[in-house]
Tab-separated table of C-alpha atoms and ligand atoms in Angstrom:
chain	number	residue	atom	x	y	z
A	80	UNK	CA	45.010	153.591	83.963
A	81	UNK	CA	46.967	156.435	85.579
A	82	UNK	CA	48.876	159.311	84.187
A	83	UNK	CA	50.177	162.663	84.581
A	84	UNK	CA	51.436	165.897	83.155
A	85	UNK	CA	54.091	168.609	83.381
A	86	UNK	CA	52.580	171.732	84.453
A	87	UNK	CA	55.402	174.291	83.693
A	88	UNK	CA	58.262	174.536	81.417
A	89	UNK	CA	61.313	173.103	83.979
A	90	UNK	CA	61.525	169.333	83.486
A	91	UNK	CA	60.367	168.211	86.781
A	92	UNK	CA	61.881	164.778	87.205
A	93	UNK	CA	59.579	161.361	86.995
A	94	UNK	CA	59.924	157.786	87.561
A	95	UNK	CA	57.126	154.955	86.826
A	96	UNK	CA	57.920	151.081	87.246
A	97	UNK	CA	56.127	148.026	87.292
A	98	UNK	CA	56.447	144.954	89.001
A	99	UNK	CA	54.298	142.850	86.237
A	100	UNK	CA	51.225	142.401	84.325
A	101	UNK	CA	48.483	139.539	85.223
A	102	UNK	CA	46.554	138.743	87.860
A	103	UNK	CA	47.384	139.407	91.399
A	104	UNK	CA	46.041	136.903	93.768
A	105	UNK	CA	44.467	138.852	96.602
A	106	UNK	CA	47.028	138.326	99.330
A	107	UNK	CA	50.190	139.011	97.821
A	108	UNK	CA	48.619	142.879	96.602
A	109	UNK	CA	49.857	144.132	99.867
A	110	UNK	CA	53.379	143.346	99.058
A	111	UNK	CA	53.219	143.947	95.391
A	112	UNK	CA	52.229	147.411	96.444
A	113	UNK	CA	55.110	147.893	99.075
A	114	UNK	CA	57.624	146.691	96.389
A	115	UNK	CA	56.964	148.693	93.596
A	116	UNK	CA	56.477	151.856	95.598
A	117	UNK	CA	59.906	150.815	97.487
A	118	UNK	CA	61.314	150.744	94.197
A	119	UNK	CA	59.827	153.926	92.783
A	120	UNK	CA	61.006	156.293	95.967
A	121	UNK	CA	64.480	154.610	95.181
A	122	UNK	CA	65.061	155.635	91.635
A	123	UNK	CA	63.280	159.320	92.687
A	124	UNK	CA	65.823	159.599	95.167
A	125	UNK	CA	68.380	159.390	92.822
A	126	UNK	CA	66.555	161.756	90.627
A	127	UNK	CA	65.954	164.318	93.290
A	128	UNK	CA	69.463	164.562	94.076
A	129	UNK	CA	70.508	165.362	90.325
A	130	UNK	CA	70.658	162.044	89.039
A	131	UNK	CA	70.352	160.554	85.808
A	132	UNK	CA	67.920	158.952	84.224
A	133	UNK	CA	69.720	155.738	83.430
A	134	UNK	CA	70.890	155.399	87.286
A	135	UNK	CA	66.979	155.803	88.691
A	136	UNK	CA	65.801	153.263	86.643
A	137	UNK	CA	68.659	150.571	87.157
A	138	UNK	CA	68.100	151.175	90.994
A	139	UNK	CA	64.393	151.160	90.813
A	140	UNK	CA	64.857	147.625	89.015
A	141	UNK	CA	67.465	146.389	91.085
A	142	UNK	CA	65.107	147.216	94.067
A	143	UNK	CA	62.489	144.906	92.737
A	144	UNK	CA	65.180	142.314	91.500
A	145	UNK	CA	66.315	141.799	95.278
A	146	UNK	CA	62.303	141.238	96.186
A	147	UNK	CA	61.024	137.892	96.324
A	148	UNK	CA	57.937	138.715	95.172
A	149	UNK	CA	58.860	139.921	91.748
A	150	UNK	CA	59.925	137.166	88.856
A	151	UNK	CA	63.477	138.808	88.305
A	152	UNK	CA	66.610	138.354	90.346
A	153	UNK	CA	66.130	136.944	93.349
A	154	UNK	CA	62.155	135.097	93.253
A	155	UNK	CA	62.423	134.311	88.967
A	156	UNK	CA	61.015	131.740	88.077
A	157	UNK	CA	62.411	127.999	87.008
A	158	UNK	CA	63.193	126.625	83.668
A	159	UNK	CA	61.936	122.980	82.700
A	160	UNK	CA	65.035	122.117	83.915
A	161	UNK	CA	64.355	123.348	87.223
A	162	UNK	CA	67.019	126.326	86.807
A	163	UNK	CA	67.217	130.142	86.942
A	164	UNK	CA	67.943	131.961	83.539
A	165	UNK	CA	66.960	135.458	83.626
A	166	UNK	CA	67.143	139.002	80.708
A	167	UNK	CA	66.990	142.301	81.485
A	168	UNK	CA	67.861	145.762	79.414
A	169	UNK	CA	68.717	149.100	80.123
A	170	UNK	CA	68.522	151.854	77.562
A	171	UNK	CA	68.981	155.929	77.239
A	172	UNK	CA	67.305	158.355	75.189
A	173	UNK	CA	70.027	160.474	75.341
A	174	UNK	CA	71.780	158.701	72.779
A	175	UNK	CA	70.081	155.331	72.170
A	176	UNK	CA	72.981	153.670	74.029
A	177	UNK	CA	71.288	150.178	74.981
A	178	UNK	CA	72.602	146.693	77.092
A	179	UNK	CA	71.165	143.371	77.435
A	180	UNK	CA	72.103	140.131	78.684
A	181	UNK	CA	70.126	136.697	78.257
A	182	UNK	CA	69.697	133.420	79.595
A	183	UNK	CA	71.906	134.616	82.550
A	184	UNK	CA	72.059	132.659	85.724
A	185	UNK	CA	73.781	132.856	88.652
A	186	UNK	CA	74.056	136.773	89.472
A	187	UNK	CA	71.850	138.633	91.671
A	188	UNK	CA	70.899	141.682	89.471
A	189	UNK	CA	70.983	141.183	85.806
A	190	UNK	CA	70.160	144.629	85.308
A	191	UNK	CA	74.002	145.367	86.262
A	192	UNK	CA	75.438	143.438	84.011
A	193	UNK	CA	73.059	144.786	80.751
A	194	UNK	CA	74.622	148.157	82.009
A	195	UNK	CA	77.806	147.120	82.121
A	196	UNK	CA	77.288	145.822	78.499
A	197	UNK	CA	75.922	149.105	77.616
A	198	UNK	CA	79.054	150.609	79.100
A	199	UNK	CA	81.639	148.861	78.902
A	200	UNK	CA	81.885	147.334	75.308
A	201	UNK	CA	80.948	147.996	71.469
A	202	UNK	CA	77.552	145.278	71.601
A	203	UNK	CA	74.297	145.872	72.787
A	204	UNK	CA	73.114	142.331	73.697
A	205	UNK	CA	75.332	139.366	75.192
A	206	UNK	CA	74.259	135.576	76.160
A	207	UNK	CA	74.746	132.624	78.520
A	208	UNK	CA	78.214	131.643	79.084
A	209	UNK	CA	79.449	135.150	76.871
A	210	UNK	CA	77.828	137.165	79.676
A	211	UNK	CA	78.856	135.036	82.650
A	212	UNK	CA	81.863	135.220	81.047
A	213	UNK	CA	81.817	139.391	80.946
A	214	UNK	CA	79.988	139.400	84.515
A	215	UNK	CA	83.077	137.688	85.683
A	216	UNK	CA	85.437	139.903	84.293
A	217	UNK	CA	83.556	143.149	85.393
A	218	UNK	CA	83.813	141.637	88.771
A	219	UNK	CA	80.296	140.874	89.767
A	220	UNK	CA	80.020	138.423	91.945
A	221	UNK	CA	78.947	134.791	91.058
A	222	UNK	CA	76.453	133.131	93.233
A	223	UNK	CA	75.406	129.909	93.191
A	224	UNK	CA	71.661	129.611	91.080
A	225	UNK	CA	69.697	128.126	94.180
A	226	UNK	CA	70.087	131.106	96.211
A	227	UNK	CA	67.640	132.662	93.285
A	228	UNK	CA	64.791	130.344	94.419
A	229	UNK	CA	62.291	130.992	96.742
A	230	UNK	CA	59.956	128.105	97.850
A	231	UNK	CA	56.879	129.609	95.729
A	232	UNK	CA	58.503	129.390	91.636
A	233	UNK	CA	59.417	126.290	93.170
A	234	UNK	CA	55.955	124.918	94.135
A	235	UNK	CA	55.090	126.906	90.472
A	236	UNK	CA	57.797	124.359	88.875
A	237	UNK	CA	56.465	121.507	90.540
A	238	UNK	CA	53.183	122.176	89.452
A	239	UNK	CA	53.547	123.163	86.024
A	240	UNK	CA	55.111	119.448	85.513
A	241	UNK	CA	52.237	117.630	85.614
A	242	UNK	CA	50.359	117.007	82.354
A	243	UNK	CA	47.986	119.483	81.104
A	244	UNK	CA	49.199	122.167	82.578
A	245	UNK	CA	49.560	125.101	80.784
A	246	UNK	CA	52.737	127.500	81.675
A	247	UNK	CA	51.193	131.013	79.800
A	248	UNK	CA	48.026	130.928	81.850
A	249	UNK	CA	50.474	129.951	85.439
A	250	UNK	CA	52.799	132.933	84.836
A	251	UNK	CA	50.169	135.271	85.697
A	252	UNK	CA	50.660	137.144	88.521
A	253	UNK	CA	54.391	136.228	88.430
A	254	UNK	CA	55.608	139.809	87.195
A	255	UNK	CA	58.369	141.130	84.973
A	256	UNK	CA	59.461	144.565	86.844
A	257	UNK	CA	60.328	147.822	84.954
A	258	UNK	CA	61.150	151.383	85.228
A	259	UNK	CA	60.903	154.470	82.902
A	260	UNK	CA	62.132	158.098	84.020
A	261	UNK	CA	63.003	161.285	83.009
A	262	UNK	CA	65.706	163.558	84.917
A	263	UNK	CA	65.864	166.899	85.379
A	264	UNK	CA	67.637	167.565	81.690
A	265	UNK	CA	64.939	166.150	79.861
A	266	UNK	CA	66.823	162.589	79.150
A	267	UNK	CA	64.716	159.414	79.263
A	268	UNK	CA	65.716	155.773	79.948
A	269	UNK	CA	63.986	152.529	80.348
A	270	UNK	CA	64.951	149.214	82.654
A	271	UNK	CA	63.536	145.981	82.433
A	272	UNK	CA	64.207	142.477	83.903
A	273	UNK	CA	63.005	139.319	84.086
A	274	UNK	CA	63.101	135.466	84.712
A	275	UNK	CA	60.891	134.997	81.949
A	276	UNK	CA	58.235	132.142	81.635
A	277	UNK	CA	57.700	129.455	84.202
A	278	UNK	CA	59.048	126.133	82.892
A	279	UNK	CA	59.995	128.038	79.658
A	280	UNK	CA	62.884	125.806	77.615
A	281	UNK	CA	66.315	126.215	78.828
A	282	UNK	CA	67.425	128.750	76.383
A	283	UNK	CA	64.362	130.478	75.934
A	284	UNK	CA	64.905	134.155	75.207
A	285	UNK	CA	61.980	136.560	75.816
A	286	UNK	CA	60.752	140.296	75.101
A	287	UNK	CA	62.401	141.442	77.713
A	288	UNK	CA	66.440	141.794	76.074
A	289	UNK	CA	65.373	142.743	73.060
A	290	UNK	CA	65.592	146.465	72.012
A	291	UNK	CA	62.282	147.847	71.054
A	292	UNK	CA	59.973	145.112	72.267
A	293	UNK	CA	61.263	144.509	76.326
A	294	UNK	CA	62.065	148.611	76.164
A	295	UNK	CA	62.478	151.634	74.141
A	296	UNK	CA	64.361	154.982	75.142
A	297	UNK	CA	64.723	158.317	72.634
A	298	UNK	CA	64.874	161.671	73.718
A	299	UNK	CA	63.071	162.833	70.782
A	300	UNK	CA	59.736	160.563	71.877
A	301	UNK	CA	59.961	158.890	75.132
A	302	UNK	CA	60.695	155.771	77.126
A	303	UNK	CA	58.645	152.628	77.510
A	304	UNK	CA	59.066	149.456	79.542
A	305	UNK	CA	56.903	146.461	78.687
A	306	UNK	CA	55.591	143.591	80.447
A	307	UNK	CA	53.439	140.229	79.467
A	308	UNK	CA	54.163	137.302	77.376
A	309	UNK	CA	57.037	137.763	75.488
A	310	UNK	CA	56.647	136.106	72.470
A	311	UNK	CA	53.179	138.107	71.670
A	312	UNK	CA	55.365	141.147	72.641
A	313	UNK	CA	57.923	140.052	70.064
A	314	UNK	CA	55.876	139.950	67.714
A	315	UNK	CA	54.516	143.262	67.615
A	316	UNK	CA	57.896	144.629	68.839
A	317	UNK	CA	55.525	146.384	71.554
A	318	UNK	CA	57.741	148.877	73.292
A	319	UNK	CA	58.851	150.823	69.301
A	320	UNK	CA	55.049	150.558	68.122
A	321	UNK	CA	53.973	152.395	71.005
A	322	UNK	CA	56.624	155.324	70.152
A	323	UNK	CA	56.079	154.902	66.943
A	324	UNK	CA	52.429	155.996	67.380
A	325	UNK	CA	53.383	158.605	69.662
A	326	UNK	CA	55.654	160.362	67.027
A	327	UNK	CA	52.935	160.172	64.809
A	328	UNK	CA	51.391	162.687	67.187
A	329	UNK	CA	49.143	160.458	69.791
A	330	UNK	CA	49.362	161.207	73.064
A	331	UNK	CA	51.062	159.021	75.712
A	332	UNK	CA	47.499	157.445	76.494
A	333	UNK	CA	46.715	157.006	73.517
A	334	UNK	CA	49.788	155.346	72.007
A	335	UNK	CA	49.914	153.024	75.104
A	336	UNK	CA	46.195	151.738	74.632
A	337	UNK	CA	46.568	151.639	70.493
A	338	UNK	CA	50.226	149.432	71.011
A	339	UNK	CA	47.976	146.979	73.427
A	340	UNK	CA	44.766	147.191	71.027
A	341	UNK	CA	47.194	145.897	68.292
A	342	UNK	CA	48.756	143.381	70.433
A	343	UNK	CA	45.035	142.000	71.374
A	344	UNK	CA	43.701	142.461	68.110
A	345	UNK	CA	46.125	141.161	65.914
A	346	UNK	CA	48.337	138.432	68.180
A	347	UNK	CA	45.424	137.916	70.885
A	348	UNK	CA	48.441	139.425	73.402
A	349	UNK	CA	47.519	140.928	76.734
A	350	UNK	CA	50.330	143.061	78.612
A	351	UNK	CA	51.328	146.352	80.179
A	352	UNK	CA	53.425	149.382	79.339
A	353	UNK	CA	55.016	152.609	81.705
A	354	UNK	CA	55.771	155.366	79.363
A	355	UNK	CA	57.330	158.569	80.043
A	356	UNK	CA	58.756	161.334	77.693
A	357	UNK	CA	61.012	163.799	77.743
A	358	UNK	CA	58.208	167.017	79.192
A	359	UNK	CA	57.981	164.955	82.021
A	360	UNK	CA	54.806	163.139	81.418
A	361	UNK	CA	53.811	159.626	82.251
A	362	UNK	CA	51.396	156.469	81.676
A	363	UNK	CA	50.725	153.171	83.341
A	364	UNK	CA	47.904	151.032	80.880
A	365	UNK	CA	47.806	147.153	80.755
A	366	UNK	CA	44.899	145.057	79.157
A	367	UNK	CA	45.251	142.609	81.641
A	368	UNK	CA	43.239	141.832	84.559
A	369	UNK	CA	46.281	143.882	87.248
A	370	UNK	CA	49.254	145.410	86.728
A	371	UNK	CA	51.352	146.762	89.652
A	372	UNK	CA	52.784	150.195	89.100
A	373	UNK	CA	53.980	153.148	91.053
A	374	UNK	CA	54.998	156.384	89.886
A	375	UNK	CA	56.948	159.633	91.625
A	376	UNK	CA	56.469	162.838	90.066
A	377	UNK	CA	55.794	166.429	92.057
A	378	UNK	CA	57.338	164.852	95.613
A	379	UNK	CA	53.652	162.676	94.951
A	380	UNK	CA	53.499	158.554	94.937
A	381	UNK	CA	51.100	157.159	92.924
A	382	UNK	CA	50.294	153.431	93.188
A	383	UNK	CA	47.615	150.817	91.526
A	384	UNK	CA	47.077	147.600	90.733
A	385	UNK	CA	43.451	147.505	89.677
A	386	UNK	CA	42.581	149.196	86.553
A	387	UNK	CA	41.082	152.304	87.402
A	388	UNK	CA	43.463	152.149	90.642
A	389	UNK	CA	45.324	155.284	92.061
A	390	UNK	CA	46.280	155.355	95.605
A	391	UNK	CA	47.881	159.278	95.893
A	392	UNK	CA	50.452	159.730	98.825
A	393	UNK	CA	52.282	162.820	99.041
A	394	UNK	CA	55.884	161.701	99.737
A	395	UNK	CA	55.682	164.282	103.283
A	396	UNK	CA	53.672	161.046	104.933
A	397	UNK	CA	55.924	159.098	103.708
A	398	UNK	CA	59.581	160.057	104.906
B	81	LIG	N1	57.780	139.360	79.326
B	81	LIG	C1	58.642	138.440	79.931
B	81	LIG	C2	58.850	137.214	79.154
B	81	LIG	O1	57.946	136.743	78.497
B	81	LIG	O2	59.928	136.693	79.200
């Protein structure tokens, strides 16, 4: 658990993401660490220079979607057939404008294209060949879906084919990414992306589009980005509940470990949520074993993977 809180009136501006829920195997914490904290100082940057909210976030994800060591973009994992098919949503609290694309393949950033939907036309969530279809038009590039696949959701794929295997308890440590921020005029928005669930079935759609469960941005409450398996997340539409408690007067830490409690409790879900709101404070719970985060707030990096975890680098010894 980690959090923070404004400490004068002027909206100071904040960014949180997270690079997945699960369990971290020992030698990749390293570079979990260096990616989400990567990712974090690159949405702050564009918050620090005046930026909006809805920019920081899609940077902070795109960031994490160009690491290999995150499961969205470039590093998701494979289908059962063996293929890339990724979601991802971007939303603002300003005006509950929201985009989403699903089962997309063949673009580096997804992330791009659900703001593009956002953006550029009158629906909030478009699919397969619709999207490739839109990403062509909006002139993002096509690439071909190999150069998506590293050698590790590969080995994952392989693995996962053999009989009695079981594909929830292999996706840990294979993590969703996120962001959440607030900008300097108080507006919130939330980013999420993801290749989903190793050897999921082609066409599988997860938490992670849908508005409310993969993300949630209002002005008038806050901004949450969620990670773990998506159909428990679905099910308790994970990303809204925890709002929802929050405008029933709980505080961010509270509403974050209450939306989880539920999840456990009532769907036997384990996950993680990154919640700001609009005063410019922030949370980073999960209820699994890790969850990678990173958070900028106050020229300060915060970073943790373990619960309990909070590395504390003033951004000075940084840049
Ligand atoms: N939370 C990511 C997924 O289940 O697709």
């Amino acid at each position: 658990m980690a959090s923070g809180s404004s400490q004068c009136n002027k909206i100071k501006p904040v960014i949180v993401v997270h690079g997945g829920a699960g369990a971290v195997m020992q030698e990749y914490e390293d570079r979990y660490r260096a990616g989400v904290k990567k990712a974090a100082l690159g949405g702050y940057d564009i918050l620090k220079n005046g930026g909006d909210a809805v920019t920081a976030v899609e940077e902070a994800v795109v960031i994490m979607e160009d690491d290999p060591h995150f499961n969205a973009g470039y590093g998701s994992v494979l289908n059962e057939e063996g293929e890339v098919e990724m979601d991802a949503i971007i939303m603002s609290g300003k005006d509950l404008a929201s985009g989403a694309v699903s089962a997309v393949r063949c673009i580096a950033n997804p992330i791009k294209l659900a703001r593009l939907v956002m953006e550029k036309t009158d629906h909030l969530l478009l699919t397969d060949r619709g999207a490739s279809q839109f990403a062509k038009l909006q002139g993002i590039p096509e690439i071909p879906g190999e150069t998506l696949i590293t050698e590790r959701s590969r080995e994952r794929w392989k693995k996962n084919q053999k009989p009695g295997s079981n594909p929830v308890a292999s996706q840990l440590g294979l993590g969703t990414v996120g962001a959440v921020a607030v900008d300097s005029e108080g507006n919130v928005a939330c980013a999420t992306s993801t290749g989903g669930l190793t050897n999921k079935m082609a066409g599988r759609v997860g938490d992670t589009p849908c508005i409310g469960s993969g993300g949630y941005a209002d002005n008038n409450i806050g901004a949450v980005s969620t990670t773990g398996h998506g159909e428990t997340i679905m099910k308790v539409v994970l990303a809204r509940l925890i709002l929802h408690y929050m405008e029933r007067g709980m505080s961010l830490e509270e509403a974050a470990d209450e939306g989880l409690k539920y999840m456990k409790t009532r769907v036997d879900g384990s996950g993680g949520v990154i919640v700001v709101n609009s005063a410019g404070e922030w949370t980073a719970k999960f209820s699994t074993k890790h969850m990678t985060w990173a958070a900028v707030k106050d020229d300060c990096l915060q970073c943790g993977i373990h619960q309990g975890d909070n590395e504390i680098v003033p951004l000075s010894e940084i840049l």
